[in-house]
Tab-separated table of C-alpha atoms and ligand atoms in Angstrom:
chain	number	residue	atom	x	y	z
A	283	MET	CA	0.004	0.001	0.009
A	284	GLU	CA	1.189	3.485	-0.780
A	285	LYS	CA	2.442	5.456	2.224
A	286	TYR	CA	1.279	9.072	2.285
A	287	SER	CA	3.898	11.464	3.658
A	288	PHE	CA	3.182	15.183	3.705
A	289	TRP	CA	5.326	15.662	0.584
A	290	ALA	CA	3.634	12.796	-1.273
A	291	ILE	CA	0.235	14.297	-0.546
A	292	ALA	CA	1.416	17.779	-1.613
A	293	LYS	CA	2.837	16.341	-4.853
A	294	HIS	CA	-0.432	14.592	-5.631
A	295	ALA	CA	-2.426	17.742	-4.887
A	296	LEU	CA	-0.227	19.909	-7.148
A	297	SER	CA	-0.288	17.372	-9.994
A	298	GLY	CA	-4.113	17.164	-9.947
A	299	HIS	CA	-3.993	13.637	-8.406
A	300	ARG	CA	-3.081	12.179	-11.843
A	301	LYS	CA	-0.640	9.665	-10.313
A	302	TRP	CA	-2.624	8.905	-7.174
A	303	ALA	CA	-2.735	5.098	-6.878
A	304	PRO	CA	-6.331	3.797	-6.853
A	305	ALA	CA	-7.333	2.239	-3.548
A	306	TRP	CA	-8.265	-1.018	-5.307
A	307	HIS	CA	-7.653	-2.540	-8.728
A	308	THR	CA	-10.158	-2.810	-11.512
A	309	ARG	CA	-9.836	-6.285	-13.034
A	310	PRO	CA	-12.094	-8.382	-15.235
A	311	PRO	CA	-13.448	-11.384	-13.348
A	312	LYS	CA	-11.727	-14.771	-13.593
A	313	ALA	CA	-13.623	-17.813	-14.828
A	314	HIS	CA	-13.554	-19.527	-11.410
A	315	TYR	CA	-13.279	-18.569	-7.732
A	316	ASP	CA	-13.250	-20.426	-4.445
A	317	VAL	CA	-15.842	-17.945	-3.170
A	318	VAL	CA	-18.020	-15.449	-5.024
A	319	ILE	CA	-19.664	-12.788	-2.884
A	320	ILE	CA	-22.661	-11.045	-4.453
A	321	GLY	CA	-22.953	-7.437	-3.273
A	322	GLY	CA	-20.233	-4.837	-2.726
A	323	GLY	CA	-21.731	-3.203	0.333
A	324	GLY	CA	-20.101	-3.173	3.748
A	325	GLN	CA	-21.248	-6.711	4.572
A	326	GLY	CA	-19.863	-8.215	1.366
A	327	LEU	CA	-16.609	-6.244	1.531
A	328	ALA	CA	-15.964	-7.069	5.184
A	329	THR	CA	-16.701	-10.742	4.519
A	330	ALA	CA	-14.126	-10.809	1.703
A	331	TYR	CA	-11.575	-9.095	3.916
A	332	TYR	CA	-11.957	-11.555	6.804
A	333	LEU	CA	-12.040	-14.574	4.457
A	334	ALA	CA	-8.617	-13.497	3.184
A	335	LYS	CA	-7.188	-12.200	6.458
A	336	LYS	CA	-8.362	-14.817	8.920
A	337	HIS	CA	-8.934	-17.905	6.785
A	338	GLY	CA	-6.331	-17.506	4.032
A	339	ILE	CA	-9.016	-17.756	1.322
A	340	THR	CA	-7.938	-15.182	-1.259
A	341	ASN	CA	-9.347	-16.578	-4.514
A	342	VAL	CA	-12.450	-14.499	-3.855
A	343	ALA	CA	-14.498	-12.126	-6.018
A	344	ILE	CA	-16.968	-9.489	-4.949
A	345	LEU	CA	-19.507	-8.878	-7.712
A	346	GLU	CA	-21.284	-5.536	-7.409
A	347	LYS	CA	-24.008	-4.449	-9.826
A	348	GLY	CA	-23.298	-0.760	-9.347
A	349	TRP	CA	-20.485	0.891	-7.422
A	350	LEU	CA	-18.978	-0.100	-4.076
A	351	GLY	CA	-21.024	1.205	-1.156
A	352	GLY	CA	-23.723	2.513	-3.531
A	353	GLY	CA	-26.439	0.542	-1.684
A	354	ASN	CA	-27.450	1.056	1.934
A	355	THR	CA	-23.848	1.240	3.104
A	356	GLY	CA	-23.513	4.631	1.417
A	357	ARG	CA	-27.054	5.757	2.313
A	358	ASN	CA	-27.366	5.130	6.030
A	359	THR	CA	-27.220	7.471	8.981
A	360	THR	CA	-24.190	5.701	10.525
A	361	ALA	CA	-25.506	5.015	14.015
A	362	ILE	CA	-23.272	2.483	15.770
A	363	ARG	CA	-24.303	0.991	19.108
A	364	SER	CA	-24.625	-2.350	20.882
A	365	ASN	CA	-27.631	-1.627	23.105
A	366	TYR	CA	-29.977	-4.322	21.838
A	367	PHE	CA	-32.145	-6.296	24.280
A	368	TYR	CA	-31.560	-10.032	23.974
A	369	PRO	CA	-28.164	-11.566	24.836
A	370	GLU	CA	-27.859	-13.140	21.363
A	371	SER	CA	-28.046	-9.622	19.843
A	372	THR	CA	-25.981	-7.734	22.385
A	373	ASN	CA	-23.170	-10.330	22.192
A	374	PHE	CA	-23.084	-9.967	18.423
A	375	PHE	CA	-23.408	-6.154	18.291
A	376	GLU	CA	-20.922	-5.652	21.110
A	377	HIS	CA	-18.411	-7.728	19.113
A	378	SER	CA	-19.082	-5.353	16.217
A	379	LEU	CA	-18.640	-2.225	18.339
A	380	ARG	CA	-15.356	-3.555	19.667
A	381	LEU	CA	-14.166	-4.287	16.115
A	382	TYR	CA	-15.183	-0.744	15.157
A	383	GLU	CA	-13.125	0.588	18.061
A	384	GLY	CA	-10.004	-0.909	16.468
A	385	LEU	CA	-11.017	-0.643	12.797
A	386	SER	CA	-9.028	2.409	11.681
A	387	ARG	CA	-5.886	0.701	12.951
A	388	GLU	CA	-6.871	-2.733	11.556
A	389	LEU	CA	-7.458	-1.332	8.075
A	390	ASN	CA	-4.880	1.487	8.255
A	391	TYR	CA	-7.750	3.710	7.067
A	392	ASN	CA	-9.484	6.401	9.102
A	393	VAL	CA	-13.123	5.387	9.408
A	394	MET	CA	-13.737	8.470	11.617
A	395	LEU	CA	-15.373	6.596	14.477
A	396	SER	CA	-16.785	9.158	16.892
A	397	GLN	CA	-18.197	7.694	20.114
A	398	ARG	CA	-20.391	10.594	21.077
A	399	GLY	CA	-23.225	8.664	22.748
A	400	ALA	CA	-26.748	7.726	21.698
A	401	LEU	CA	-29.772	8.772	23.742
A	402	THR	CA	-33.201	7.110	23.524
A	403	LEU	CA	-35.987	9.288	24.877
A	404	ALA	CA	-38.953	8.360	27.077
A	405	HIS	CA	-42.170	10.393	26.867
A	406	SER	CA	-44.267	8.596	29.496
A	407	PRO	CA	-43.774	6.891	32.885
A	408	HIS	CA	-44.424	3.543	31.216
A	409	GLN	CA	-41.629	4.187	28.739
A	410	MET	CA	-39.280	5.168	31.564
A	411	ASP	CA	-39.998	1.744	33.105
A	412	MET	CA	-39.356	0.010	29.775
A	413	LEU	CA	-36.060	1.864	29.261
A	414	GLU	CA	-35.006	1.004	32.798
A	415	ARG	CA	-35.704	-2.671	32.108
A	416	TRP	CA	-33.737	-2.432	28.867
A	417	SER	CA	-30.863	-0.592	30.469
A	418	ASN	CA	-30.682	-3.088	33.352
A	419	SER	CA	-30.743	-6.015	30.941
A	420	ILE	CA	-27.807	-4.565	28.981
A	421	GLN	CA	-25.801	-3.759	32.091
A	422	LEU	CA	-26.268	-7.350	33.311
A	423	GLN	CA	-24.655	-8.398	30.026
A	424	GLY	CA	-21.629	-6.183	30.780
A	425	ILE	CA	-22.442	-3.438	28.293
A	426	ASP	CA	-22.465	0.263	29.142
A	427	ALA	CA	-25.875	1.821	29.593
A	428	GLN	CA	-27.149	4.571	31.833
A	429	MET	CA	-30.561	6.021	32.656
A	430	MET	CA	-30.912	9.806	32.514
A	431	ASP	CA	-33.414	11.999	34.315
A	432	ILE	CA	-34.753	15.091	32.627
A	433	GLY	CA	-31.921	17.279	33.993
A	434	GLN	CA	-29.281	14.941	32.585
A	435	VAL	CA	-31.063	14.843	29.236
A	436	LYS	CA	-31.025	18.638	29.164
A	437	ASP	CA	-27.289	18.735	29.882
A	438	PHE	CA	-26.597	16.107	27.197
A	439	MET	CA	-28.660	17.882	24.519
A	440	PRO	CA	-29.554	21.461	25.462
A	441	LEU	CA	-31.487	22.189	22.249
A	442	LEU	CA	-34.125	19.514	22.978
A	443	ASP	CA	-37.452	20.955	24.079
A	444	THR	CA	-37.514	19.590	27.636
A	445	SER	CA	-40.308	21.897	28.796
A	446	ALA	CA	-43.410	20.433	30.434
A	447	GLY	CA	-45.491	22.170	27.747
A	448	ALA	CA	-43.940	20.246	24.844
A	449	ARG	CA	-46.430	18.302	22.694
A	450	PHE	CA	-44.729	15.041	23.713
A	451	PRO	CA	-43.035	15.958	27.026
A	452	ILE	CA	-39.692	14.269	27.649
A	453	LEU	CA	-39.395	12.499	31.001
A	454	GLY	CA	-35.875	11.143	30.692
A	455	GLY	CA	-33.949	8.650	28.646
A	456	PHE	CA	-31.318	5.991	28.363
A	457	VAL	CA	-27.839	6.532	26.944
A	458	GLN	CA	-25.065	4.317	25.650
A	459	ARG	CA	-21.948	6.483	25.840
A	460	ARG	CA	-19.793	4.228	23.679
A	461	ALA	CA	-22.320	4.461	20.826
A	462	GLY	CA	-21.604	6.864	18.012
A	463	VAL	CA	-21.078	7.300	14.303
A	464	ALA	CA	-18.444	6.550	11.653
A	465	ARG	CA	-17.940	7.700	8.068
A	466	HIS	CA	-19.919	5.145	6.012
A	467	ASP	CA	-17.958	5.571	2.740
A	468	ALA	CA	-14.683	5.158	4.627
A	469	VAL	CA	-15.870	1.844	6.082
A	470	ALA	CA	-16.605	0.516	2.578
A	471	TRP	CA	-13.437	1.945	1.056
A	472	GLY	CA	-11.253	0.809	3.933
A	473	TYR	CA	-12.467	-2.791	3.710
A	474	ALA	CA	-12.245	-2.677	-0.095
A	475	ARG	CA	-8.637	-1.466	-0.081
A	476	ALA	CA	-7.584	-3.990	2.534
A	477	ALA	CA	-9.349	-6.894	0.775
A	478	ASP	CA	-7.839	-5.878	-2.568
A	479	ALA	CA	-4.361	-5.800	-0.984
A	480	LEU	CA	-4.885	-9.406	0.155
A	481	GLY	CA	-5.744	-10.539	-3.388
A	482	VAL	CA	-9.550	-10.281	-3.513
A	483	ASP	CA	-10.996	-9.262	-6.911
A	484	ILE	CA	-13.464	-6.399	-6.727
A	485	VAL	CA	-15.676	-6.289	-9.812
A	486	GLN	CA	-18.037	-3.323	-10.137
A	487	ASN	CA	-20.810	-2.927	-12.727
A	488	CYS	CA	-21.297	-6.699	-12.680
A	489	GLU	CA	-24.897	-7.589	-11.933
A	490	VAL	CA	-25.660	-11.184	-10.990
A	491	THR	CA	-28.682	-12.380	-12.960
A	492	GLY	CA	-28.782	-16.063	-12.021
A	493	ILE	CA	-27.472	-18.666	-9.590
A	494	VAL	CA	-26.068	-21.790	-11.250
A	495	ARG	CA	-26.886	-25.087	-9.475
A	496	SER	CA	-26.425	-28.724	-10.253
A	497	GLY	CA	-28.851	-30.680	-8.144
A	498	ASN	CA	-28.769	-29.146	-4.678
A	499	ARG	CA	-25.228	-27.789	-4.998
A	500	VAL	CA	-24.320	-24.287	-6.077
A	501	ARG	CA	-21.888	-24.116	-9.008
A	502	GLY	CA	-21.563	-20.409	-9.649
A	503	VAL	CA	-23.408	-17.367	-10.920
A	504	GLU	CA	-24.643	-15.910	-14.158
A	505	THR	CA	-23.752	-12.286	-14.690
A	506	LYS	CA	-24.345	-9.741	-17.405
A	507	SER	CA	-20.791	-10.557	-18.602
A	508	GLY	CA	-21.160	-14.363	-18.530
A	509	VAL	CA	-21.018	-17.302	-16.121
A	510	ILE	CA	-18.500	-17.374	-13.262
A	511	THR	CA	-18.101	-20.711	-11.505
A	512	ALA	CA	-17.448	-20.935	-7.773
A	513	ASP	CA	-17.190	-23.562	-5.035
A	514	LYS	CA	-19.153	-21.325	-2.699
A	515	VAL	CA	-21.471	-18.370	-3.280
A	516	ALA	CA	-22.449	-15.812	-0.649
A	517	ILE	CA	-25.386	-13.424	-1.032
A	518	ALA	CA	-25.039	-10.030	0.694
A	519	VAL	CA	-27.370	-7.737	-1.235
A	520	ALA	CA	-29.562	-6.192	1.503
A	521	GLY	CA	-32.934	-5.073	0.033
A	522	HIS	CA	-32.506	-7.296	-3.017
A	523	SER	CA	-32.090	-10.590	-1.106
A	524	SER	CA	-35.495	-11.976	-2.083
A	525	LEU	CA	-34.678	-11.521	-5.779
A	526	LEU	CA	-31.329	-13.319	-5.439
A	527	ALA	CA	-32.850	-16.077	-3.279
A	528	ARG	CA	-35.512	-16.633	-5.918
A	529	MET	CA	-32.751	-17.189	-8.488
A	530	ALA	CA	-31.604	-20.112	-6.322
A	531	GLY	CA	-35.158	-21.473	-5.934
A	532	MET	CA	-35.627	-20.199	-2.369
A	533	THR	CA	-38.223	-17.971	-0.712
A	534	LEU	CA	-37.069	-15.790	2.180
A	535	PRO	CA	-39.155	-14.431	5.092
A	536	ILE	CA	-38.122	-10.913	4.112
A	537	THR	CA	-40.090	-7.762	3.313
A	538	SER	CA	-38.271	-5.061	1.358
A	539	GLY	CA	-39.152	-1.419	1.720
A	540	VAL	CA	-37.883	2.114	1.683
A	541	LEU	CA	-36.069	3.844	4.533
A	542	GLN	CA	-35.349	7.546	4.065
A	543	ALA	CA	-33.038	10.131	5.518
A	544	MET	CA	-32.219	13.801	4.940
A	545	VAL	CA	-29.691	16.485	5.868
A	546	SER	CA	-29.965	20.216	6.556
A	547	GLU	CA	-27.536	22.907	5.574
A	548	PRO	CA	-24.372	22.817	7.717
A	549	VAL	CA	-24.499	24.748	10.981
A	550	LYS	CA	-22.127	25.269	13.918
A	551	PRO	CA	-21.851	22.405	16.459
A	552	ALA	CA	-25.345	22.040	17.898
A	553	LEU	CA	-25.709	18.397	18.916
A	554	GLY	CA	-23.208	16.415	20.976
A	555	GLY	CA	-24.605	12.935	20.342
A	556	LEU	CA	-27.404	11.068	18.636
A	557	VAL	CA	-30.980	11.202	19.865
A	558	VAL	CA	-33.818	8.806	19.060
A	559	SER	CA	-37.464	9.195	19.919
A	560	PRO	CA	-39.388	5.975	19.349
A	561	VAL	CA	-42.601	7.887	20.062
A	562	VAL	CA	-42.448	10.703	17.518
A	563	HIS	CA	-40.529	8.357	15.196
A	564	THR	CA	-37.411	10.275	14.406
A	565	TYR	CA	-33.722	10.377	15.186
A	566	VAL	CA	-31.245	13.195	14.801
A	567	SER	CA	-27.481	13.690	14.871
A	568	GLN	CA	-24.967	16.136	13.411
A	569	SER	CA	-22.405	15.181	10.819
A	570	ASP	CA	-18.783	16.253	11.038
A	571	ARG	CA	-19.554	18.708	8.229
A	572	GLY	CA	-22.177	20.344	10.447
A	573	GLU	CA	-25.295	19.082	8.661
A	574	ILE	CA	-28.183	18.022	10.888
A	575	LEU	CA	-28.795	14.416	9.854
A	576	ILE	CA	-32.416	13.305	10.205
A	577	GLY	CA	-34.163	9.992	9.761
A	578	GLY	CA	-37.575	8.582	10.393
A	579	ARG	CA	-39.580	5.384	10.212
A	580	ALA	CA	-39.545	3.123	7.171
A	581	ASP	CA	-42.317	3.572	4.588
A	582	SER	CA	-45.234	1.388	5.616
A	583	TYR	CA	-45.579	-0.547	2.325
A	584	PRO	CA	-43.155	-2.836	0.438
A	585	SER	CA	-41.325	-1.164	-2.435
A	586	TYR	CA	-38.145	-1.225	-4.508
A	587	GLY	CA	-38.462	2.525	-5.281
A	588	GLN	CA	-35.109	3.832	-4.051
A	589	ARG	CA	-35.995	7.511	-3.696
A	590	GLY	CA	-37.265	9.970	-1.133
A	591	ASN	CA	-40.903	11.110	-1.083
A	592	LEU	CA	-42.911	14.007	0.300
A	593	PRO	CA	-45.135	12.199	2.865
A	594	ALA	CA	-42.080	10.816	4.705
A	595	LEU	CA	-40.413	14.210	4.593
A	596	GLU	CA	-43.426	15.944	6.148
A	597	ASP	CA	-43.973	13.226	8.712
A	598	THR	CA	-40.343	13.151	9.832
A	599	LEU	CA	-39.814	16.897	9.897
A	600	SER	CA	-42.919	17.504	11.980
A	601	ALA	CA	-41.559	14.918	14.425
A	602	VAL	CA	-38.179	16.666	14.529
A	603	LEU	CA	-39.818	20.036	15.249
A	604	ASN	CA	-41.626	18.494	18.207
A	605	LEU	CA	-38.228	17.721	19.692
A	606	PHE	CA	-36.220	20.689	18.416
A	607	PRO	CA	-38.488	23.698	17.736
A	608	SER	CA	-35.413	25.849	17.005
A	609	PHE	CA	-34.659	23.759	13.899
A	610	SER	CA	-37.688	25.275	12.154
A	611	ARG	CA	-35.388	27.833	10.518
A	612	LEU	CA	-32.944	25.288	9.105
A	613	LYS	CA	-32.901	24.737	5.345
A	614	LEU	CA	-33.065	21.169	4.104
A	615	MET	CA	-30.359	20.237	1.582
A	616	ARG	CA	-30.947	16.648	0.496
A	617	GLN	CA	-33.247	13.663	0.977
A	618	TRP	CA	-32.559	10.104	-0.134
A	619	ALA	CA	-33.605	6.489	0.406
A	620	GLY	CA	-32.351	2.933	0.596
A	621	ILE	CA	-34.178	-0.391	0.266
A	622	VAL	CA	-34.039	-2.308	3.524
A	623	ASP	CA	-34.654	-6.027	4.085
A	624	ILE	CA	-36.823	-6.603	7.139
A	625	SER	CA	-37.239	-10.031	8.759
A	626	PRO	CA	-40.278	-11.009	10.873
A	627	ASP	CA	-38.365	-10.561	14.155
A	628	SER	CA	-36.293	-7.553	12.992
A	629	SER	CA	-33.075	-9.531	13.431
A	630	PRO	CA	-30.596	-10.511	10.736
A	631	ILE	CA	-30.658	-13.818	8.881
A	632	VAL	CA	-27.102	-15.058	8.452
A	633	GLY	CA	-25.735	-18.471	7.639
A	634	LYS	CA	-26.135	-21.546	5.477
A	635	THR	CA	-29.096	-22.048	3.155
A	636	PRO	CA	-30.816	-25.280	2.060
A	637	VAL	CA	-28.625	-25.149	-1.098
A	638	THR	CA	-25.184	-26.693	-0.464
A	639	GLY	CA	-22.412	-24.105	-0.838
A	640	LEU	CA	-24.831	-21.140	-0.837
A	641	TYR	CA	-24.774	-18.741	2.127
A	642	ILE	CA	-26.839	-15.664	2.928
A	643	SER	CA	-26.461	-12.504	4.950
A	644	THR	CA	-29.703	-10.510	5.006
A	645	GLY	CA	-32.347	-9.044	7.308
A	646	TRP	CA	-30.031	-6.264	8.437
A	647	GLY	CA	-32.971	-3.941	7.894
A	648	THR	CA	-32.508	-0.510	9.375
A	649	GLY	CA	-29.498	-1.499	11.470
A	650	GLY	CA	-26.781	-3.322	9.534
A	651	PHE	CA	-24.177	-0.568	9.235
A	652	LYS	CA	-23.162	-1.007	12.863
A	653	ALA	CA	-22.985	-4.756	12.129
A	654	ILE	CA	-20.512	-4.576	9.253
A	655	PRO	CA	-17.329	-5.662	11.098
A	656	ALA	CA	-18.964	-8.474	13.055
A	657	GLY	CA	-21.194	-9.464	10.154
A	658	GLY	CA	-18.137	-9.806	7.911
A	659	ASP	CA	-16.110	-11.621	10.581
A	660	THR	CA	-18.771	-14.189	11.430
A	661	PHE	CA	-20.035	-14.669	7.856
A	662	ALA	CA	-16.468	-15.311	6.674
A	663	TYR	CA	-16.047	-17.923	9.431
A	664	THR	CA	-19.319	-19.563	8.409
A	665	ILE	CA	-18.336	-19.742	4.733
A	666	ALA	CA	-14.798	-20.912	5.425
A	667	ASN	CA	-15.877	-23.688	7.838
A	668	ASP	CA	-19.297	-24.491	6.407
A	669	ARG	CA	-20.779	-24.120	9.900
A	670	PRO	CA	-22.179	-21.044	11.640
A	671	HIS	CA	-19.939	-18.932	13.844
A	672	HIS	CA	-21.246	-19.191	17.405
A	673	LEU	CA	-22.189	-15.486	17.496
A	674	ILE	CA	-24.517	-15.828	14.508
A	675	ALA	CA	-25.699	-19.396	15.086
A	676	PRO	CA	-28.957	-18.086	16.691
A	677	PHE	CA	-29.635	-15.994	13.556
A	678	GLY	CA	-29.972	-18.834	11.024
A	679	LEU	CA	-32.861	-19.320	8.624
A	680	ASP	CA	-33.865	-22.364	10.676
A	681	ARG	CA	-35.289	-20.163	13.471
A	682	PHE	CA	-38.384	-19.557	11.302
A	683	ALA	CA	-39.082	-23.299	11.406
A	684	SER	CA	-38.184	-23.762	15.091
A	685	GLY	CA	-39.930	-20.591	16.277
A	686	ARG	CA	-36.869	-19.383	18.223
A	687	PHE	CA	-37.325	-15.731	17.264
A	688	ILE	CA	-35.103	-12.940	18.560
A	689	ASN	CA	-37.534	-10.083	18.438
A	690	GLU	CA	-35.589	-6.824	18.402
A	691	ALA	CA	-38.209	-4.570	16.780
A	692	ALA	CA	-38.345	-2.375	19.873
A	693	ALA	CA	-34.538	-1.935	19.867
A	694	ALA	CA	-34.268	-1.191	16.155
A	695	GLY	CA	-34.007	2.571	16.610
A	696	VAL	CA	-36.669	3.319	13.990
A	697	ASP	CA	-40.147	1.962	13.440
A	698	HIS	CA	-40.562	-0.433	10.537
B	142	FAD	P1	-25.726	-2.769	0.880
B	142	FAD	O1	-24.783	-1.737	1.350
B	142	FAD	O2	-27.053	-2.307	0.356
B	142	FAD	O3	-24.961	-3.612	-0.226
B	142	FAD	C1	-25.621	-4.533	-1.045
B	142	FAD	C2	-25.074	-4.372	-2.442
B	142	FAD	O4	-25.604	-5.420	-3.285
B	142	FAD	C3	-25.493	-3.045	-3.103
B	142	FAD	O5	-24.362	-2.284	-3.358
B	142	FAD	C4	-26.231	-3.496	-4.381
B	142	FAD	O6	-25.959	-2.670	-5.487
B	142	FAD	C5	-25.695	-4.907	-4.578
B	142	FAD	N1	-26.546	-5.771	-5.365
B	142	FAD	C6	-27.912	-5.902	-5.318
B	142	FAD	N2	-28.330	-6.779	-6.221
B	142	FAD	C7	-27.231	-7.232	-6.876
B	142	FAD	C8	-27.021	-8.150	-7.935
B	142	FAD	N3	-28.043	-8.788	-8.531
B	142	FAD	N4	-25.755	-8.363	-8.382
B	142	FAD	C9	-24.699	-7.732	-7.810
B	142	FAD	N5	-24.841	-6.842	-6.805
B	142	FAD	C10	-26.087	-6.587	-6.335
B	142	FAD	N6	-27.755	0.831	9.926
B	142	FAD	C11	-27.147	1.171	11.104
B	142	FAD	O7	-26.492	0.319	11.725
B	142	FAD	N7	-27.210	2.429	11.585
B	142	FAD	C12	-27.919	3.411	10.964
B	142	FAD	O8	-27.964	4.544	11.435
B	142	FAD	C13	-28.611	3.083	9.780
B	142	FAD	N8	-29.330	4.020	9.149
B	142	FAD	C14	-29.899	3.728	7.951
B	142	FAD	C15	-30.535	4.765	7.254
B	142	FAD	C16	-31.028	4.549	5.992
B	142	FAD	C17	-31.725	5.676	5.251
B	142	FAD	C18	-30.902	3.258	5.397
B	142	FAD	C19	-31.433	3.001	4.008
B	142	FAD	C20	-30.300	2.212	6.080
B	142	FAD	C21	-29.790	2.452	7.364
B	142	FAD	N9	-29.107	1.453	8.092
B	142	FAD	C22	-28.479	1.754	9.265
B	142	FAD	C23	-29.038	0.055	7.581
B	142	FAD	C24	-27.703	-0.207	6.904
B	142	FAD	O9	-27.396	0.811	5.965
B	142	FAD	C25	-27.745	-1.562	6.188
B	142	FAD	O10	-28.276	-2.564	7.026
B	142	FAD	C26	-26.360	-2.006	5.735
B	142	FAD	O11	-25.741	-0.980	4.993
B	142	FAD	C27	-26.468	-3.276	4.919
B	142	FAD	O12	-25.200	-3.541	4.337
B	142	FAD	P2	-25.112	-4.540	3.134
B	142	FAD	O13	-23.710	-4.617	2.708
B	142	FAD	O14	-25.853	-5.781	3.492
B	142	FAD	O15	-26.047	-3.855	1.994
B	143	PYC	O1	-29.771	0.998	13.894
B	143	PYC	O2	-29.471	2.486	15.462
B	143	PYC	C1	-29.899	2.154	14.361
B	143	PYC	C2	-30.531	3.127	13.519
B	143	PYC	C3	-30.816	4.396	13.862
B	143	PYC	C4	-31.424	4.906	12.771
B	143	PYC	C5	-31.466	3.988	11.803
B	143	PYC	N1	-30.919	2.876	12.280
């Protein structure tokens, strides 16, 4: 990898970056791979990296129909936290948070992790009880969590309307201090560069159009540029999982729909951390560029229409103004959407499939950015060993037959 001294950076800047080495190579795909990963989002990229780094499997291709990180990985609002409810989830997400804490060093790439804390608000005595139960449960699992009374909420986020006369008065909340944000593009690019350096082929503009099987064994994929054979195939395509599964003759318990977000013009530092209100259905943070980053609940109907719309904008902004009346004078700059894959219990589906040699990572829904390091780590283990990593074993497809659901809808951050 190229080392960037001050002089090297200055030389590149003055020469218009003409000789700047690309972070990863652009190669045509080979005819055969040990592992083909479909989807060049964070989950696919991290999986490729850990396959190469931890399992020595480097004859790997990532096939991406568009550009790296152009799916949900480049569209999300970057909340990272491990404060789920059930031990299966907190163990997994805490592993991810810990990997995030060392990720810039691991990848030698600054992913701009900023652990500024995430606050969930309560607007009724009943919700305070629920948050207390949630916070206690997490603390018993050894994860940081703290209840806040109204005074502490005010100190943490002075711009919140904490008056008794607010339309949805705030009674207190629950904070995870180690939660935070990271730069989403950097997470994708960092994993891509590191995987490429270990020999992984990254193939963009290569849409997979079919899964090749002989009997019950996967043999490879059909793409717009021809067939690529593979011993193992891994699907990591978020909102398009049902389409890919259908190509392999499978039906998934997944609903795909639109989740939107938006940013304001940049302003001076106004918000220390993230804040979520499950009651008014919005969450807000501030990007390092100063924009107020706003999200809301997922659209209530299934759709593959990857664009923002006016009803969600109105709904979400009226919710934000309930919490932050002073934001009424902010100008909105951009609105966008991603297609999220929601499972019946709002938990991921990761592991083997009924087709031999075919693996799937889906159901990340509204919360799979925070899961990228652990998702990649455990999915790589599962593919390399053909058996689930213990941290994702509870999240297999088989739970929909056994009924062992891990219902995390209430911990998902946003309604869906
Ligand atoms: P993606 O990044 O979507 O990657 C899948 C890739 O597969 C895409 O690049 C796509 O082009 C490609 N693909 C699809 N079909 C094919 C095909 N046939 N052939 C080849 N390639 C194909 N999560 C959090 O943890 N915190 C948040 O704050 C958060 N906020 C969110 C806000 C929004 C608005 C959205 C939309 C999502 C949010 N999420 C959040 C969820 C998170 O972004 C996703 O769960 C995560 O990015 C999923 O990663 P992935 O790699 O599985 O999917
Ligand atoms: O997963 O924490 C989350 C989240 C917040 C907003 C969207 N997803």
